[in-house]
PDB file of C-alpha atoms in Angstrom:
ATOM      1  CA  UNK A   1     -17.271  -9.906  12.616  1.00  0.00           C
ATOM      2  CA  UNK A   2     -14.323 -12.149  11.521  1.00  0.00           C
ATOM      3  CA  UNK A   3     -11.456 -10.072  10.570  1.00  0.00           C
ATOM      4  CA  UNK A   4     -10.556 -10.468   6.897  1.00  0.00           C
ATOM      5  CA  UNK A   5      -6.820 -10.129   7.160  1.00  0.00           C
ATOM      6  CA  UNK A   6      -5.972 -11.905   3.702  1.00  0.00           C
ATOM      7  CA  UNK A   7      -8.488  -9.552   1.916  1.00  0.00           C
ATOM      8  CA  UNK A   8      -7.246  -6.200   3.575  1.00  0.00           C
ATOM      9  CA  UNK A   9      -3.567  -7.382   2.688  1.00  0.00           C
ATOM     10  CA  UNK A  10      -4.670  -7.919  -0.907  1.00  0.00           C
ATOM     11  CA  UNK A  11      -6.287  -4.360  -1.158  1.00  0.00           C
ATOM     12  CA  UNK A  12      -3.216  -2.899   0.366  1.00  0.00           C
ATOM     13  CA  UNK A  13      -0.995  -4.851  -2.257  1.00  0.00           C
ATOM     14  CA  UNK A  14      -3.520  -3.329  -5.028  1.00  0.00           C
ATOM     15  CA  UNK A  15      -2.550   0.029  -3.963  1.00  0.00           C
ATOM     16  CA  UNK A  16       1.221  -0.526  -4.949  1.00  0.00           C
ATOM     17  CA  UNK A  17       0.397  -2.189  -8.320  1.00  0.00           C
ATOM     18  CA  UNK A  18       1.809   0.149 -11.104  1.00  0.00           C
ATOM     19  CA  UNK A  19       0.996  -1.229 -14.817  1.00  0.00           C
ATOM     20  CA  UNK A  20       3.725  -0.166 -17.261  1.00  0.00           C
ATOM     21  CA  UNK A  21       3.382   2.858 -19.625  1.00  0.00           C
ATOM     22  CA  UNK A  22       3.746   2.262 -23.160  1.00  0.00           C
ATOM     23  CA  UNK A  23       7.171   3.517 -23.337  1.00  0.00           C
ATOM     24  CA  UNK A  24       8.130   1.208 -20.522  1.00  0.00           C
ATOM     25  CA  UNK A  25       7.310  -1.949 -22.381  1.00  0.00           C
ATOM     26  CA  UNK A  26       9.643  -3.816 -24.605  1.00  0.00           C
ATOM     27  CA  UNK A  27      10.104  -2.088 -27.930  1.00  0.00           C
ATOM     28  CA  UNK A  28      11.720  -5.204 -29.601  1.00  0.00           C
ATOM     29  CA  UNK A  29       9.747  -7.912 -31.096  1.00  0.00           C
ATOM     30  CA  UNK A  30       8.923 -10.676 -28.479  1.00  0.00           C
ATOM     31  CA  UNK A  31       8.041 -14.234 -29.031  1.00  0.00           C
ATOM     32  CA  UNK A  32       4.752 -15.631 -27.374  1.00  0.00           C
ATOM     33  CA  UNK A  33       6.393 -17.017 -24.555  1.00  0.00           C
ATOM     34  CA  UNK A  34       7.564 -13.513 -23.491  1.00  0.00           C
ATOM     35  CA  UNK A  35       4.470 -11.733 -24.261  1.00  0.00           C
ATOM     36  CA  UNK A  36       2.599 -14.068 -21.959  1.00  0.00           C
ATOM     37  CA  UNK A  37       5.081 -13.812 -19.216  1.00  0.00           C
ATOM     38  CA  UNK A  38       5.058 -10.095 -19.301  1.00  0.00           C
ATOM     39  CA  UNK A  39       1.181 -10.014 -19.427  1.00  0.00           C
ATOM     40  CA  UNK A  40       0.842 -12.335 -16.628  1.00  0.00           C
ATOM     41  CA  UNK A  41       3.219 -10.711 -14.469  1.00  0.00           C
ATOM     42  CA  UNK A  42       1.043  -7.384 -14.531  1.00  0.00           C
ATOM     43  CA  UNK A  43      -2.111  -9.144 -14.282  1.00  0.00           C
ATOM     44  CA  UNK A  44      -0.909 -11.245 -11.169  1.00  0.00           C
ATOM     45  CA  UNK A  45      -0.303  -8.191  -9.096  1.00  0.00           C
ATOM     46  CA  UNK A  46      -4.096  -7.245  -9.461  1.00  0.00           C
ATOM     47  CA  UNK A  47      -5.059 -10.780  -9.132  1.00  0.00           C
ATOM     48  CA  UNK A  48      -6.589 -11.267 -12.525  1.00  0.00           C
ATOM     49  CA  UNK A  49      -6.375 -14.959 -13.935  1.00  0.00           C
ATOM     50  CA  UNK A  50      -3.564 -15.291 -16.459  1.00  0.00           C
ATOM     51  CA  UNK A  51      -3.579 -15.699 -20.202  1.00  0.00           C
ATOM     52  CA  UNK A  52      -2.199 -18.907 -22.045  1.00  0.00           C
ATOM     53  CA  UNK A  53      -0.305 -19.169 -25.038  1.00  0.00           C
ATOM     54  CA  UNK A  54      -3.564 -20.913 -26.508  1.00  0.00           C
ATOM     55  CA  UNK A  55      -5.704 -17.877 -25.743  1.00  0.00           C
ATOM     56  CA  UNK A  56      -3.373 -15.492 -27.391  1.00  0.00           C
ATOM     57  CA  UNK A  57      -3.186 -17.853 -30.296  1.00  0.00           C
ATOM     58  CA  UNK A  58      -7.074 -17.922 -30.418  1.00  0.00           C
ATOM     59  CA  UNK A  59      -7.095 -14.078 -30.117  1.00  0.00           C
ATOM     60  CA  UNK A  60      -4.723 -13.877 -33.327  1.00  0.00           C
ATOM     61  CA  UNK A  61      -6.970 -16.517 -35.427  1.00  0.00           C
ATOM     62  CA  UNK A  62     -10.100 -14.625 -34.613  1.00  0.00           C
ATOM     63  CA  UNK A  63      -8.454 -11.333 -35.463  1.00  0.00           C
ATOM     64  CA  UNK A  64      -8.716  -9.642 -31.950  1.00  0.00           C
ATOM     65  CA  UNK A  65      -5.285  -8.779 -31.907  1.00  0.00           C
ATOM     66  CA  UNK A  66      -2.880  -8.345 -35.010  1.00  0.00           C
ATOM     67  CA  UNK A  67      -1.079 -11.359 -35.899  1.00  0.00           C
ATOM     68  CA  UNK A  68       2.693 -11.339 -34.972  1.00  0.00           C
ATOM     69  CA  UNK A  69       5.117 -10.660 -37.764  1.00  0.00           C
ATOM     70  CA  UNK A  70       7.746 -13.601 -38.285  1.00  0.00           C
ATOM     71  CA  UNK A  71       6.284 -14.945 -34.614  1.00  0.00           C
ATOM     72  CA  UNK A  72       7.226 -11.552 -33.040  1.00  0.00           C
ATOM     73  CA  UNK A  73       4.787  -9.424 -31.377  1.00  0.00           C
ATOM     74  CA  UNK A  74       4.961  -5.702 -30.935  1.00  0.00           C
ATOM     75  CA  UNK A  75       4.078  -3.146 -28.237  1.00  0.00           C
ATOM     76  CA  UNK A  76       0.815  -2.614 -29.680  1.00  0.00           C
ATOM     77  CA  UNK A  77      -0.143  -6.165 -29.429  1.00  0.00           C
ATOM     78  CA  UNK A  78       1.234  -6.619 -26.011  1.00  0.00           C
ATOM     79  CA  UNK A  79      -0.877  -3.518 -24.825  1.00  0.00           C
ATOM     80  CA  UNK A  80      -3.944  -5.192 -26.527  1.00  0.00           C
ATOM     81  CA  UNK A  81      -3.125  -8.144 -24.340  1.00  0.00           C
ATOM     82  CA  UNK A  82      -2.631  -6.310 -21.319  1.00  0.00           C
ATOM     83  CA  UNK A  83      -5.978  -4.619 -21.668  1.00  0.00           C
ATOM     84  CA  UNK A  84      -7.934  -7.667 -22.902  1.00  0.00           C
ATOM     85  CA  UNK A  85      -6.390  -9.819 -19.987  1.00  0.00           C
ATOM     86  CA  UNK A  86      -7.558  -7.085 -17.138  1.00  0.00           C
ATOM     87  CA  UNK A  87     -10.877  -6.986 -18.773  1.00  0.00           C
ATOM     88  CA  UNK A  88     -11.890 -10.538 -19.711  1.00  0.00           C
ATOM     89  CA  UNK A  89     -13.004 -11.566 -16.353  1.00  0.00           C
ATOM     90  CA  UNK A  90     -15.887  -9.196 -16.427  1.00  0.00           C
ATOM     91  CA  UNK A  91     -16.424  -8.196 -20.161  1.00  0.00           C
ATOM     92  CA  UNK A  92     -16.781 -10.322 -23.405  1.00  0.00           C
ATOM     93  CA  UNK A  93     -14.084 -10.075 -25.852  1.00  0.00           C
ATOM     94  CA  UNK A  94     -16.130  -8.197 -28.217  1.00  0.00           C
ATOM     95  CA  UNK A  95     -17.188  -5.744 -25.431  1.00  0.00           C
ATOM     96  CA  UNK A  96     -13.522  -5.137 -24.856  1.00  0.00           C
ATOM     97  CA  UNK A  97     -12.727  -4.552 -28.673  1.00  0.00           C
ATOM     98  CA  UNK A  98     -15.563  -2.399 -28.839  1.00  0.00           C
ATOM     99  CA  UNK A  99     -14.430  -0.393 -25.792  1.00  0.00           C
ATOM    100  CA  UNK A 100     -10.653  -0.325 -27.081  1.00  0.00           C
ATOM    101  CA  UNK A 101     -12.056   1.070 -30.410  1.00  0.00           C
ATOM    102  CA  UNK A 102     -14.015   3.720 -28.699  1.00  0.00           C
ATOM    103  CA  UNK A 103     -11.094   4.762 -26.341  1.00  0.00           C
ATOM    104  CA  UNK A 104      -8.976   5.310 -29.431  1.00  0.00           C
ATOM    105  CA  UNK A 105     -11.399   7.203 -31.590  1.00  0.00           C
ATOM    106  CA  UNK A 106     -10.354  10.619 -30.133  1.00  0.00           C
ATOM    107  CA  UNK A 107      -6.517   9.835 -29.328  1.00  0.00           C
ATOM    108  CA  UNK A 108      -3.668   7.529 -30.622  1.00  0.00           C
ATOM    109  CA  UNK A 109      -3.433   3.912 -29.146  1.00  0.00           C
ATOM    110  CA  UNK A 110      -0.404   4.900 -27.005  1.00  0.00           C
ATOM    111  CA  UNK A 111      -2.298   7.998 -25.418  1.00  0.00           C
ATOM    112  CA  UNK A 112      -5.233   5.715 -24.945  1.00  0.00           C
ATOM    113  CA  UNK A 113      -3.373   3.209 -23.214  1.00  0.00           C
ATOM    114  CA  UNK A 114      -1.362   5.465 -20.909  1.00  0.00           C
ATOM    115  CA  UNK A 115      -4.731   6.919 -20.104  1.00  0.00           C
ATOM    116  CA  UNK A 116      -6.140   3.485 -19.040  1.00  0.00           C
ATOM    117  CA  UNK A 117      -3.063   3.105 -16.890  1.00  0.00           C
ATOM    118  CA  UNK A 118      -3.093   6.401 -15.169  1.00  0.00           C
ATOM    119  CA  UNK A 119      -6.958   5.640 -14.492  1.00  0.00           C
ATOM    120  CA  UNK A 120      -6.182   2.180 -13.275  1.00  0.00           C
ATOM    121  CA  UNK A 121      -3.141   3.434 -11.118  1.00  0.00           C
ATOM    122  CA  UNK A 122      -5.386   5.970  -9.649  1.00  0.00           C
ATOM    123  CA  UNK A 123      -8.198   3.323  -8.745  1.00  0.00           C
ATOM    124  CA  UNK A 124      -5.826   0.848  -7.447  1.00  0.00           C
ATOM    125  CA  UNK A 125      -4.099   3.589  -5.080  1.00  0.00           C
ATOM    126  CA  UNK A 126      -7.923   4.549  -3.813  1.00  0.00           C
ATOM    127  CA  UNK A 127      -7.308   8.244  -5.503  1.00  0.00           C
ATOM    128  CA  UNK A 128      -9.750  10.473  -7.116  1.00  0.00           C
ATOM    129  CA  UNK A 129      -9.435   9.904 -10.855  1.00  0.00           C
ATOM    130  CA  UNK A 130      -7.661  13.045 -12.602  1.00  0.00           C
ATOM    131  CA  UNK A 131      -6.892  12.861 -16.074  1.00  0.00           C
ATOM    132  CA  UNK A 132      -5.560  15.897 -18.015  1.00  0.00           C
ATOM    133  CA  UNK A 133      -6.489  16.590 -21.670  1.00  0.00           C
ATOM    134  CA  UNK A 134      -8.804  13.829 -22.099  1.00  0.00           C
ATOM    135  CA  UNK A 135     -12.500  13.322 -23.397  1.00  0.00           C
ATOM    136  CA  UNK A 136     -14.871  13.060 -20.269  1.00  0.00           C
ATOM    137  CA  UNK A 137     -16.872  10.493 -21.659  1.00  0.00           C
ATOM    138  CA  UNK A 138     -14.008   8.191 -22.510  1.00  0.00           C
ATOM    139  CA  UNK A 139     -12.592   8.977 -18.979  1.00  0.00           C
ATOM    140  CA  UNK A 140     -15.792   7.834 -17.234  1.00  0.00           C
ATOM    141  CA  UNK A 141     -15.997   4.657 -19.718  1.00  0.00           C
ATOM    142  CA  UNK A 142     -12.692   3.834 -18.749  1.00  0.00           C
ATOM    143  CA  UNK A 143     -13.244   4.379 -15.089  1.00  0.00           C
ATOM    144  CA  UNK A 144     -16.706   2.545 -14.959  1.00  0.00           C
ATOM    145  CA  UNK A 145     -15.098  -0.648 -16.798  1.00  0.00           C
ATOM    146  CA  UNK A 146     -12.222  -0.557 -14.238  1.00  0.00           C
ATOM    147  CA  UNK A 147     -14.576  -0.154 -11.427  1.00  0.00           C
ATOM    148  CA  UNK A 148     -16.596  -3.343 -12.856  1.00  0.00           C
ATOM    149  CA  UNK A 149     -13.192  -5.560 -12.773  1.00  0.00           C
ATOM    150  CA  UNK A 150     -12.175  -4.381  -9.349  1.00  0.00           C
ATOM    151  CA  UNK A 151     -15.544  -4.882  -7.723  1.00  0.00           C
ATOM    152  CA  UNK A 152     -15.756  -8.495  -9.247  1.00  0.00           C
ATOM    153  CA  UNK A 153     -12.329  -9.131  -7.990  1.00  0.00           C
ATOM    154  CA  UNK A 154     -12.951  -7.952  -4.637  1.00  0.00           C
ATOM    155  CA  UNK A 155     -16.142  -9.792  -4.310  1.00  0.00           C
ATOM    156  CA  UNK A 156     -14.186 -13.119  -5.344  1.00  0.00           C
ATOM    157  CA  UNK A 157     -11.390 -12.554  -2.851  1.00  0.00           C
ATOM    158  CA  UNK A 158     -13.791 -11.453  -0.179  1.00  0.00           C
ATOM    159  CA  UNK A 159     -16.030 -14.751  -0.710  1.00  0.00           C
ATOM    160  CA  UNK A 160     -12.736 -16.881  -0.786  1.00  0.00           C
ATOM    161  CA  UNK A 161     -11.663 -15.389   2.747  1.00  0.00           C
ATOM    162  CA  UNK A 162     -15.111 -15.904   3.927  1.00  0.00           C
ATOM    163  CA  UNK A 163     -15.228 -19.547   2.909  1.00  0.00           C
ATOM    164  CA  UNK A 164     -11.887 -20.079   4.533  1.00  0.00           C
ATOM    165  CA  UNK A 165     -13.025 -18.604   7.988  1.00  0.00           C
ATOM    166  CA  UNK A 166     -16.557 -20.257   8.374  1.00  0.00           C
ATOM    167  CA  UNK A 167     -18.358 -22.990   6.935  1.00  0.00           C
ATOM    168  CA  UNK A 168     -21.418 -21.929   5.135  1.00  0.00           C
ATOM    169  CA  UNK A 169     -24.664 -21.837   7.600  1.00  0.00           C
ATOM    170  CA  UNK A 170     -27.267 -24.403   6.527  1.00  0.00           C
ATOM    171  CA  UNK A 171     -30.639 -23.080   6.322  1.00  0.00           C
ATOM    172  CA  UNK A 172     -33.068 -24.868   8.662  1.00  0.00           C
ATOM    173  CA  UNK A 173     -35.868 -26.665   6.888  1.00  0.00           C
ATOM    174  CA  UNK A 174     -39.714 -25.649   7.643  1.00  0.00           C
ATOM    175  CA  UNK A 175     -41.897 -28.502   8.444  1.00  0.00           C
TER     176      UNK A 175
END
């Protein structure tokens, strides 16, 4: 079997990725360029495709996230974009919005987001998920959704590395 060095390096890098907690995010209003930069810095650490300004504008137009006030985005919109950006490769926007709504039924958005970050950090570090004072079903939903994204990303990275290491085998035709 061929060594998967780049894949292993990427997995090791994941263990060191830490998404910011709510209070670590900028509290002042941010313009769209700043929002996209912050979101994409976080997403790139995991290997998720970046968001574009057009995507953010579409999310606002479709009322997926709240509209900015005087062209400035607040922490809650930044958090929504971080969560949407993380999950968009594996789930539809409608599924993500329903998941966010479900996660915030039992707790405030700040608590729900920080719980998501706690679970994500533990998953990326390869640790067992342990979250205090949280609804078990919400923790399981969040864990399973994160697992789906990480499995998707791992498969993409592994296929990419395998493709670089060897040419695909052609299947011999039967006569």
